[in-house]
XYZ file of C-alpha atoms in Angstrom:
712
model
C 22.362 55.679 34.062
C 22.741 52.050 32.929
C 20.196 49.264 33.495
C 21.428 45.685 33.710
C 18.692 42.946 33.503
C 18.850 40.091 36.029
C 16.933 36.926 36.945
C 13.196 36.334 36.465
C 11.267 34.592 39.284
C 7.647 33.796 40.120
C 5.977 35.806 42.886
C 5.690 33.672 46.096
C 1.971 34.312 46.660
C 0.446 36.200 43.710
C -0.007 35.357 40.036
C 2.905 37.547 38.993
C 6.473 37.515 37.662
C 9.296 39.295 39.496
C 11.950 40.784 37.193
C 15.218 41.638 38.960
C 17.473 44.333 37.499
C 20.346 46.568 38.528
C 20.577 50.336 38.021
C 24.073 51.733 37.795
C 24.442 55.520 38.196
C 27.721 57.381 37.760
C 28.794 61.000 38.179
C 31.426 62.069 35.649
C 34.098 64.702 36.156
C 35.186 67.525 33.820
C 37.339 65.160 31.767
C 34.452 62.678 31.342
C 35.810 60.050 33.697
C 33.590 58.526 36.428
C 34.062 60.324 39.760
C 31.368 58.407 41.747
C 29.491 55.256 40.919
C 26.461 53.795 42.711
C 24.574 50.561 42.078
C 21.057 49.779 43.216
C 19.274 46.433 42.965
C 15.627 46.807 41.950
C 12.724 44.622 40.947
C 9.628 44.992 38.801
C 6.485 42.984 39.454
C 4.432 42.006 36.386
C 0.962 41.020 37.627
C -0.913 38.550 35.423
C -4.544 38.946 36.463
C -5.842 37.317 33.261
C -3.808 34.109 33.793
C -6.110 31.113 34.342
C -6.388 27.426 33.437
C -7.391 28.144 29.796
C -4.746 30.830 29.052
C -2.375 30.217 26.110
C 0.926 30.575 28.025
C 3.083 30.687 24.827
C 1.136 33.666 23.501
C 1.143 35.386 26.899
C 4.916 34.844 27.276
C 5.598 36.604 23.945
C 3.310 39.485 24.964
C 5.099 39.894 28.335
C 8.549 39.980 26.641
C 7.357 42.503 24.038
C 5.908 44.897 26.631
C 8.660 44.640 29.271
C 11.936 46.150 28.070
C 13.778 44.594 31.027
C 13.366 41.060 29.584
C 15.577 40.109 26.659
C 13.740 38.481 23.665
C 15.949 35.379 24.107
C 14.169 34.618 27.422
C 10.727 33.883 25.896
C 11.073 30.147 26.600
C 12.053 30.812 30.253
C 9.070 33.150 30.725
C 6.763 30.552 29.171
C 8.059 27.911 31.597
C 7.458 30.233 34.607
C 3.945 31.077 33.385
C 3.146 27.366 33.033
C 4.287 26.872 36.667
C 2.073 29.760 37.850
C -0.878 28.404 35.879
C -0.686 25.052 37.687
C 0.448 26.200 41.148
C -1.952 25.411 43.993
C -2.256 27.574 47.059
C -1.494 25.760 50.333
C -4.584 25.523 52.558
C -2.854 26.889 55.662
C -1.686 30.003 53.809
C -5.196 30.633 52.557
C -6.427 30.488 56.129
C -3.744 32.923 57.276
C -4.680 35.303 54.493
C -8.261 35.207 55.702
C -7.176 36.272 59.153
C -5.310 39.428 58.121
C -7.516 42.512 57.716
C -7.749 43.334 54.047
C -5.124 45.657 52.653
C -6.160 49.287 52.516
C -7.346 50.091 49.016
C -7.376 53.545 47.386
C -10.492 55.420 48.482
C -12.575 58.284 47.207
C -10.562 61.517 47.069
C -7.211 59.827 46.448
C -7.455 60.178 42.674
C -5.142 62.811 41.181
C -4.532 64.155 37.688
C -0.756 63.789 37.657
C 1.723 61.003 38.297
C 3.711 61.417 41.508
C 7.465 61.650 41.065
C 10.008 61.192 43.857
C 12.199 63.867 42.303
C 9.440 66.461 42.826
C 9.064 65.791 46.544
C 10.186 69.319 47.470
C 7.355 70.801 45.365
C 4.831 68.583 47.157
C 6.199 69.665 50.550
C 5.757 73.347 49.597
C 2.043 72.670 48.985
C 1.767 71.662 52.657
C 2.336 75.309 53.642
C -0.646 76.566 51.561
C -4.410 76.376 52.182
C -6.391 73.179 52.889
C -7.049 72.211 49.187
C -3.324 72.564 48.365
C -2.382 70.658 51.524
C -4.715 67.825 50.449
C -3.128 67.798 46.969
C 0.432 67.833 48.337
C -0.212 65.069 50.890
C -2.041 62.971 48.255
C 0.954 63.158 45.889
C 3.272 62.140 48.750
C 0.857 59.288 49.569
C 1.106 58.010 45.990
C 4.874 57.861 46.481
C 4.586 56.201 49.916
C 2.343 53.430 48.579
C 5.351 52.131 46.651
C 7.630 50.459 49.254
C 10.697 51.262 47.117
C 10.208 54.960 47.920
C 9.927 54.646 51.706
C 13.657 54.807 52.483
C 13.997 57.854 50.247
C 11.088 59.540 52.063
C 12.565 58.509 55.419
C 15.682 60.528 54.667
C 13.556 63.597 53.883
C 12.975 64.909 57.415
C 11.485 68.141 56.069
C 8.672 66.268 54.301
C 7.856 64.010 57.254
C 8.060 66.866 59.756
C 5.725 68.975 57.611
C 3.213 66.101 57.294
C 3.233 65.517 61.071
C 2.792 69.247 61.733
C -0.133 69.618 59.298
C -1.831 66.547 60.784
C -1.393 67.876 64.326
C -2.725 71.359 63.443
C -5.385 70.731 60.779
C -6.886 67.277 61.314
C -10.136 68.711 62.676
C -10.563 70.989 59.658
C -10.584 68.292 56.966
C -11.318 64.574 57.197
C -9.772 64.050 53.722
C -6.534 65.746 54.782
C -6.337 63.753 58.048
C -7.068 60.473 56.228
C -4.409 61.092 53.563
C -1.638 62.020 56.006
C -2.434 59.150 58.394
C -2.359 56.883 55.310
C 1.191 58.067 54.518
C 2.341 57.095 58.013
C 0.370 53.848 57.734
C 2.546 52.921 54.740
C 5.586 53.255 57.018
C 3.857 51.309 59.834
C 3.618 48.225 57.597
C 7.360 47.703 58.196
C 8.641 47.200 61.750
C 11.921 49.024 61.077
C 9.989 52.288 60.515
C 7.996 52.155 63.775
C 10.573 54.330 65.526
C 9.848 57.116 63.018
C 6.094 57.025 63.790
C 6.816 57.062 67.531
C 9.191 60.028 67.039
C 6.425 62.127 65.483
C 3.844 60.883 68.073
C 1.470 59.785 65.315
C 0.073 56.914 67.422
C -1.148 59.212 70.208
C -2.576 61.583 67.596
C -4.480 58.717 65.959
C -5.993 57.802 69.334
C -7.239 61.409 69.729
C -8.629 61.403 66.183
C -10.526 58.130 66.731
C -11.999 59.327 70.042
C -13.096 62.622 68.468
C -14.673 60.922 65.433
C -16.643 58.506 67.598
C -18.077 61.462 69.551
C -19.014 63.156 66.259
C -20.800 59.978 65.183
C -22.913 60.060 68.387
C -23.847 63.695 67.672
C -24.909 62.828 64.104
C -27.097 60.040 65.441
C -28.764 62.403 67.919
C -29.454 64.958 65.177
C -31.003 62.312 62.931
C -33.211 61.080 65.759
C -34.523 64.614 66.329
C -35.626 64.887 62.672
C -38.351 62.256 63.002
C -39.444 60.976 59.548
C -42.983 60.254 60.879
C -43.622 63.981 60.879
C -44.488 64.986 57.271
C -43.065 68.464 57.673
C -39.734 67.072 58.815
C -39.556 64.124 56.357
C -37.755 66.096 53.645
C -35.333 67.494 56.203
C -34.686 63.970 57.416
C -34.019 62.627 53.908
C -31.652 65.493 53.163
C -29.887 65.073 56.512
C -29.651 61.293 55.985
C -27.934 61.675 52.583
C -25.465 64.111 54.099
C -24.955 61.732 57.027
C -24.216 58.812 54.680
C -21.607 60.852 52.810
C -19.941 61.947 56.066
C -20.076 58.386 57.394
C -18.177 56.943 54.412
C -15.381 59.503 54.835
C -15.255 59.053 58.595
C -15.019 55.273 58.310
C -12.119 55.629 55.864
C -10.304 57.756 58.443
C -11.125 55.359 61.304
C -9.960 52.400 59.254
C -6.585 53.824 58.296
C -5.957 55.166 61.843
C -6.867 51.843 63.485
C -4.798 49.867 60.990
C -1.777 52.041 61.785
C -2.308 51.422 65.524
C -2.694 47.680 64.932
C 0.674 47.631 63.153
C 2.304 49.579 65.990
C 0.789 47.178 68.555
C 3.314 44.539 67.423
C 5.380 45.946 70.292
C 3.665 44.982 73.557
C 4.999 48.114 75.288
C 3.267 50.281 72.684
C 0.145 48.149 73.068
C 0.179 48.803 76.827
C 0.297 52.566 76.184
C -2.761 52.196 73.933
C -4.557 50.251 76.651
C -3.839 53.047 79.137
C -5.442 55.447 76.642
C -8.610 53.295 76.584
C -8.180 51.602 73.187
C -10.444 48.688 74.196
C -13.347 51.049 74.926
C -12.915 52.807 71.555
C -12.779 49.530 69.640
C -15.836 48.027 71.358
C -17.763 51.224 70.674
C -16.846 50.905 66.975
C -18.408 47.413 66.895
C -21.803 49.126 66.460
C -20.857 50.190 62.910
C -22.125 48.460 59.761
C -19.046 48.770 57.524
C -17.751 45.216 57.175
C -14.252 46.329 56.161
C -13.996 48.493 59.294
C -15.437 45.715 61.473
C -12.876 43.164 60.202
C -10.144 45.506 61.374
C -11.776 46.324 64.737
C -12.471 42.663 65.585
C -8.925 41.673 64.510
C -7.534 44.328 66.865
C -9.748 43.149 69.739
C -8.681 39.552 69.094
C -5.029 40.575 69.423
C -5.730 42.499 72.645
C -7.911 39.749 74.165
C -4.958 37.490 74.991
C -4.156 39.771 77.953
C -6.267 39.357 81.093
C -6.765 43.099 81.723
C -8.041 43.676 78.176
C -10.327 40.650 78.383
C -11.786 42.011 81.652
C -12.393 45.380 79.973
C -14.214 43.620 77.133
C -16.353 41.753 79.670
C -17.434 45.038 81.293
C -18.245 46.635 77.902
C -20.742 43.952 76.732
C -18.476 42.862 73.875
C -20.118 39.433 73.577
C -23.556 40.996 72.957
C -22.112 43.143 70.169
C -20.302 40.198 68.592
C -23.492 38.093 68.656
C -25.002 40.178 65.836
C -22.022 39.304 63.610
C -22.652 35.558 63.916
C -23.480 34.495 61.310
C -22.725 37.022 58.566
C -22.078 36.768 54.824
C -18.633 38.391 55.016
C -16.342 35.353 55.438
C -13.329 37.257 56.820
C -15.487 39.066 59.386
C -17.218 35.874 60.535
C -13.874 34.073 60.818
C -12.201 36.729 62.953
C -15.355 37.235 65.100
C -15.363 33.504 65.902
C -11.669 33.621 66.816
C -12.289 36.525 69.184
C -15.179 34.597 70.761
C -12.833 31.627 71.199
C -10.330 33.793 73.094
C -13.125 35.182 75.283
C -14.617 31.712 75.901
C -11.767 30.845 78.284
C -13.589 33.073 80.823
C -16.435 31.369 82.743
C -18.586 34.514 82.959
C -18.225 35.285 79.257
C -19.113 31.689 78.335
C -22.303 32.083 80.344
C -22.965 35.392 78.571
C -22.612 33.660 75.175
C -25.417 31.288 76.137
C -27.570 34.159 77.463
C -27.327 36.202 74.245
C -28.432 33.224 72.139
C -25.121 32.277 70.541
C -25.522 28.528 71.193
C -27.976 27.743 68.331
C -26.097 30.149 66.018
C -22.771 28.423 66.672
C -24.354 24.970 66.367
C -25.683 25.922 62.923
C -22.088 26.674 61.822
C -20.875 23.142 62.645
C -21.852 22.179 59.102
C -19.453 24.752 57.588
C -16.062 23.234 56.723
C -14.259 26.589 57.020
C -15.653 27.361 60.498
C -16.298 23.901 61.997
C -13.003 23.561 63.883
C -13.109 26.926 65.646
C -16.848 26.640 66.421
C -16.193 23.196 67.919
C -13.579 24.694 70.268
C -15.958 27.462 71.438
C -18.784 24.973 72.029
C -16.385 22.663 73.867
C -15.531 25.506 76.264
C -19.234 26.249 76.808
C -19.884 22.547 77.516
C -17.402 22.622 80.425
C -19.985 24.433 82.587
C -22.609 22.109 84.087
C -25.351 24.742 83.816
C -24.740 25.120 80.085
C -24.527 21.383 79.253
C -28.305 20.900 79.357
C -28.841 23.755 76.853
C -27.325 21.641 74.061
C -30.325 19.297 74.255
C -32.484 22.089 72.766
C -30.319 22.405 69.630
C -29.497 19.955 66.828
C -25.889 19.841 68.044
C -25.802 16.238 69.333
C -27.125 14.554 66.134
C -24.502 16.519 64.147
C -21.721 15.397 66.500
C -22.812 11.755 66.360
C -22.757 11.916 62.566
C -19.212 13.340 62.668
C -18.064 10.587 65.061
C -19.349 7.789 62.805
C -17.983 9.436 59.636
C -14.398 9.083 60.879
C -14.050 5.554 59.492
C -10.722 3.973 60.421
C -9.186 7.262 61.629
C -8.916 8.339 65.278
C -11.621 10.829 66.211
C -10.385 14.432 66.455
C -9.511 15.350 70.035
C -11.751 18.463 69.975
C -14.752 16.445 68.770
C -14.421 13.564 71.238
C -13.647 15.928 74.171
C -16.818 17.853 73.356
C -18.833 14.591 73.250
C -17.367 13.465 76.600
C -18.542 16.709 78.241
C -22.042 16.491 76.742
C -22.472 12.839 77.791
C -22.096 13.922 81.443
C -25.611 15.429 81.229
C -28.542 13.010 81.519
C -30.778 14.661 78.908
C -27.910 14.777 76.407
C -27.062 11.136 77.149
C -30.642 10.130 76.238
C -30.331 11.913 72.876
C -26.949 10.239 72.237
C -28.464 6.772 72.887
C -31.545 7.313 70.686
C -31.957 4.629 68.019
C -28.798 2.530 67.891
C -26.594 5.310 69.289
C -25.100 3.353 72.196
C -24.733 0.174 70.131
C -22.745 2.007 67.421
C -20.576 3.813 69.979
C -19.804 0.573 71.807
C -19.028 -1.245 68.551
C -16.580 1.458 67.479
C -14.944 1.781 70.929
C -14.331 -1.977 71.190
C -13.099 -2.254 67.598
C -10.520 0.535 67.856
C -9.829 0.208 71.616
C -10.389 3.974 71.850
C -10.044 5.130 75.519
C -11.613 8.554 74.866
C -14.676 7.086 73.178
C -14.967 4.634 76.081
C -14.752 7.614 78.478
C -17.778 9.080 76.697
C -19.612 5.733 77.128
C -18.563 5.691 80.786
C -20.146 9.134 81.277
C -23.393 7.815 79.770
C -23.321 4.838 82.166
C -23.307 7.048 85.271
C -26.919 8.212 84.793
C -29.573 6.358 86.825
C -32.730 5.037 85.203
C -33.335 3.438 81.804
C -29.861 4.353 80.489
C -28.107 1.888 82.812
C -30.401 -0.930 81.652
C -29.116 -0.442 78.082
C -25.675 -1.611 79.226
C -26.856 -5.110 80.222
C -26.200 -6.267 76.639
C -22.556 -5.141 76.817
C -21.280 -6.217 80.276
C -19.633 -9.319 78.802
C -17.856 -7.268 76.107
C -16.621 -4.832 78.750
C -15.458 -7.559 81.151
C -13.546 -9.241 78.314
C -11.376 -6.104 77.968
C -10.104 -6.310 81.556
C -6.764 -8.076 81.478
C -3.016 -7.421 81.760
C -2.480 -7.451 77.974
C -4.865 -4.583 77.194
C -3.988 -0.873 77.030
C -4.140 0.509 80.594
C -6.091 3.668 79.682
C -8.720 1.608 77.869
C -9.007 -0.841 80.806
C -9.504 2.101 83.226
C -12.519 3.316 81.214
C -13.987 -0.212 80.884
C -13.627 -0.772 84.645
C -15.173 2.632 85.334
C -18.134 1.839 83.058
C -18.761 -1.523 84.776
C -18.390 0.079 88.222
C -21.196 2.530 87.314
C -23.668 -0.311 86.631
C -25.362 -0.455 90.035
C -28.408 -2.382 88.741
C -30.108 -5.338 90.493
C -30.618 -7.357 87.261
C -26.877 -7.863 86.784
C -25.437 -11.219 87.897
C -22.030 -10.064 89.119
C -21.008 -13.480 90.488
C -21.455 -15.116 87.068
C -19.506 -12.272 85.437
C -16.573 -12.549 87.905
C -16.362 -16.327 87.468
C -16.804 -16.412 83.688
C -14.097 -13.814 83.016
C -11.919 -14.827 86.023
C -11.756 -11.218 87.263
C -11.075 -11.801 90.999
C -7.312 -12.587 90.598
C -6.906 -9.507 88.363
C -8.703 -7.272 90.898
C -6.675 -8.631 93.832
C -3.306 -8.332 92.015
C -4.026 -4.716 91.137
C -4.659 -3.712 94.762
C -0.959 -3.941 95.579
C 0.578 -0.448 95.937
C 2.771 0.253 92.905
C 1.363 -2.651 90.862
C -0.049 -0.166 88.326
C -0.818 3.542 87.875
C -2.884 5.036 90.727
C -5.808 5.720 88.346
C -6.122 2.022 87.506
C -5.809 0.919 91.158
C -8.524 3.413 92.164
C -10.886 2.059 89.475
C -10.244 -1.477 90.776
C -11.268 -0.341 94.302
C -14.426 1.338 92.943
C -15.239 -1.806 90.948
C -14.868 -3.944 94.120
C -17.224 -1.542 95.913
C -19.890 -1.991 93.212
C -19.464 -5.775 93.010
C -19.654 -6.071 96.832
C -23.269 -4.911 96.729
C -24.024 -8.500 95.650
C -24.079 -10.848 98.682
C -22.443 -13.847 96.992
C -19.784 -11.648 95.355
C -18.906 -10.080 98.703
C -18.300 -13.573 100.116
C -16.168 -14.570 97.126
C -14.022 -11.443 97.472
C -13.666 -11.801 101.270
C -12.502 -15.412 100.909
C -9.950 -14.416 98.269
C -8.120 -12.236 100.833
C -9.050 -8.889 99.336
C -9.728 -7.192 102.716
C -6.101 -7.378 104.003
C -4.982 -6.142 100.567
C -7.348 -3.173 100.926
C -5.980 -2.400 104.427
C -2.428 -2.454 103.050
C -3.509 -0.111 100.249
C -5.238 2.156 102.802
C -1.929 2.486 104.694
C -0.064 3.321 101.500
C -2.656 5.860 100.216
C -3.824 7.399 103.508
C -3.102 10.945 102.244
C -5.358 10.506 99.182
C -8.975 11.277 100.149
C -10.452 9.579 97.062
C -8.658 6.302 97.796
C -9.588 6.392 101.497
C -13.255 7.123 100.766
C -13.591 4.314 98.203
C -11.828 1.729 100.426
C -14.057 2.656 103.388
C -17.074 2.264 101.064
C -15.941 -1.332 100.298
C -15.813 -2.001 104.075
C -19.330 -0.577 104.348
C -20.586 -2.977 101.664
C -18.824 -5.896 103.384
C -20.360 -5.254 106.839
C -23.738 -4.751 105.197
C -23.937 -8.485 104.315
C -24.326 -11.093 107.064
C -21.935 -13.504 105.307
C -18.980 -11.083 105.251
C -19.716 -9.084 108.383
C -17.997 -11.595 110.700
C -14.926 -11.732 108.439
C -14.566 -7.958 108.608
C -15.208 -7.687 112.368
C -13.374 -10.747 113.700
C -10.670 -11.615 111.185
C -9.372 -8.161 110.133
C -8.233 -4.862 111.604
C -10.743 -2.911 109.464
C -12.861 -1.646 112.439
C -9.744 -0.189 114.144
C -8.883 1.726 110.956
C -12.459 2.942 110.695
C -12.297 4.280 114.279
C -9.120 6.189 113.395
C -10.891 7.722 110.390
C -14.061 8.573 112.320
C -12.973 12.204 112.774
C -11.302 12.745 109.381
C -11.334 16.272 107.910
C -13.144 15.036 104.791
C -16.945 15.097 105.256
C -17.626 12.206 102.857
C -15.077 9.947 104.603
C -16.634 10.757 108.027
C -20.107 10.032 106.690
C -19.220 6.568 105.251
C -17.189 5.748 108.396
C -20.085 6.614 110.717
C -22.541 4.474 108.723
C -20.125 1.514 108.690
C -19.316 1.796 112.418
C -23.025 2.037 113.296
C -23.608 -1.349 111.634
C -20.539 -2.872 113.387
C -21.679 -1.509 116.796
C -25.132 -2.991 116.267
C -23.842 -6.530 115.619
C -20.760 -6.717 117.926
C -21.033 -5.582 121.565
C -17.279 -5.381 122.210
C -16.610 -3.175 119.178
C -19.777 -1.265 120.042
C -18.316 -0.288 123.456
C -14.999 0.736 121.871
C -16.761 2.842 119.263
C -18.986 4.480 121.926
C -15.951 5.171 124.144
C -14.031 6.757 121.248
C -17.012 8.918 120.280
C -17.339 10.116 123.894
C -13.572 10.692 124.239
C -13.604 12.821 121.101
C -16.668 14.766 122.197
C -15.217 15.293 125.701
C -11.834 16.476 124.390
C -13.619 19.001 122.155
C -15.604 20.238 125.188
C -12.412 20.495 127.295
C -10.682 22.500 124.607
C -13.603 24.897 124.520
C -13.625 25.311 128.350
C -9.855 25.834 128.518
C -10.012 28.350 125.728
C -12.747 30.293 127.553
C -10.853 30.212 130.867
C -7.685 31.496 129.213
C -9.631 34.342 127.644
C -11.059 35.314 131.042
C -7.657 35.073 132.753
C -5.727 36.980 130.108
C -6.147 40.537 131.572
C -4.787 39.428 134.957
C -1.691 37.846 133.464
C -0.433 41.335 132.660
C -0.747 42.747 136.175
C -4.097 44.485 135.754
C -5.896 42.626 138.558
C -7.989 45.266 140.403
C -8.062 43.249 143.646
C -4.315 42.673 143.665
C -4.670 38.857 143.457
C -1.489 36.900 143.064
C -0.902 35.359 139.630
C -0.039 32.063 141.324
C -3.572 31.825 142.820
C -5.043 32.152 139.375
C -2.849 29.420 137.967
C -3.746 27.102 140.860
C -7.455 27.653 140.356
C -7.176 26.966 136.576
C -5.139 23.830 137.253
C -7.626 22.605 139.847
C -10.497 22.958 137.350
C -8.518 21.133 134.555
C -7.624 18.217 136.949
C -11.216 17.790 138.078
C -12.292 17.716 134.494
C -9.588 15.183 133.658
C -10.548 13.097 136.694
C -14.160 13.175 135.571
C -13.057 12.050 132.131
C -11.021 9.151 133.633
C -13.844 8.167 135.997
C -16.336 8.063 133.183
């Protein structure tokens, strides 16, 4: 065999050098000439655990070259250069986060130690040990495991069907007899499961199904151990020694069992890359087994279990299973915890589950709200916690709960710390939701809260921050009075040159200010708003959202008598009727326009304009029987006022109400008559009456009813 050294590189993620080399093997014939030659590219990884900022890289480079025969002494300078690069290389933040998310690699565990070095050339000897007694089987499988832990050996082992078949057979037959044996053999197959191209091999030997059986069995054993411990009550002096002895034995068994569970679950997690395989696991109740394992205390095992549940939770059926199995309650005990990886993956699972309304409610019930709020101060968890809390804040019943935590002061601090930058979408969305609750809005406005929010919103023309302010402005009481200082600033933003989204929120905020102390007429004149409002009532003049806000604003302003007159004289009512025709299918538009008419007929000065100079009453009569309850309600109130002040319209309205009521009554009578006549239409008349007689009698009744209707 000949070894030919190659390039030297740095390891992509670890502090290590990768030495590439080529092994050339040749088989020579009787005359000494090469009959068969084979080349294999290999690599050796030199890990440099001691390398840090203070390491002398020149000295270390010489030491590496001396100890590694694959590096020629002439390459000392190259090695030194690579070591200097490794010494100064920074890890990217996103990769660090990804590393956090992956369950930790399986490390060698108790019982894996062995007094000889495994050699791939002795594989047949190790396989023979698998046909002996349990201790020999453990030794043989452990030696094979040592080979399998080196990825370079996996393809060689793959070709050895005898070895793999023997391992699968021993696992199938003897796993109940020895936890160590089961753990070691499952670990061998786990090494293969780390690479997708070997998943077919594991499926062939049905190792996945076997692992499911092993996990189920071990969880039942755990329940039995717990029952036995409970029976040996330590309060009883006679049984205390028995309990202590049993507890020590239990702890030893628990460690071994958790090693087996961990390696079996990790293998299944790797296989679950294929969604079809994952579905098979679901059918075998994997979710139930995983949730049951959440009761354990081993953090390494829990990281794996929660990671698996997180992967499964993206499918509706699995999420529903988790909801039934009280998963949220079990996760609540893990938040917070000192194990960073476990806390991170538990929060990510909670985020996936928080898309479900019922599970969000459950999170509040089990006391997760204050726990999650406390984590807002953690840089590593802030973003994901914010997303969970945002989901919880969607539900109106949960919004008020935030007032009993220190969440809102923390959020306000974050908002004002953003400086010149745009506020993160998650943060501002969360604030918008919270501001929709009155109690929360009071906390937000404490001190100079509203003043600082308004100052920032106007400075940066931030539509989302203004939406938050708009939500605050909708609450009746003292909160609306706080806005009196800012009406001029808000009105100044309403113009054709401003960003449309920002104008929508400013209009919406002003429209919410239904307070008697506000001089709307002065505001409209000073900022010349009437032409803008009228121009933006034309269908297609702007986006529907902006036009709707203009209508709502007109409705609010029309509460003021003098403003209503000003708007009526400007010709806004015909513009509203035109808009009503264009948007008659949109209930929100119709309701708001009818509300403006209501405000107009409410004032003496504009009532005559509405009744005598426009077609508004006729439109209101048409809408009197609309399907939408709110539209009917506003219509009825408006028409009642019109009927009271105008006799002619009063008669028309009364006539239409009666016509509608009468037609409903006729429909009911006809329907009843048809039901009574139905049996006879099919020739079942016991008295032998002619069908024609029946039709005549029904017609006679309908005509008399119609005549009555006409007469009335």
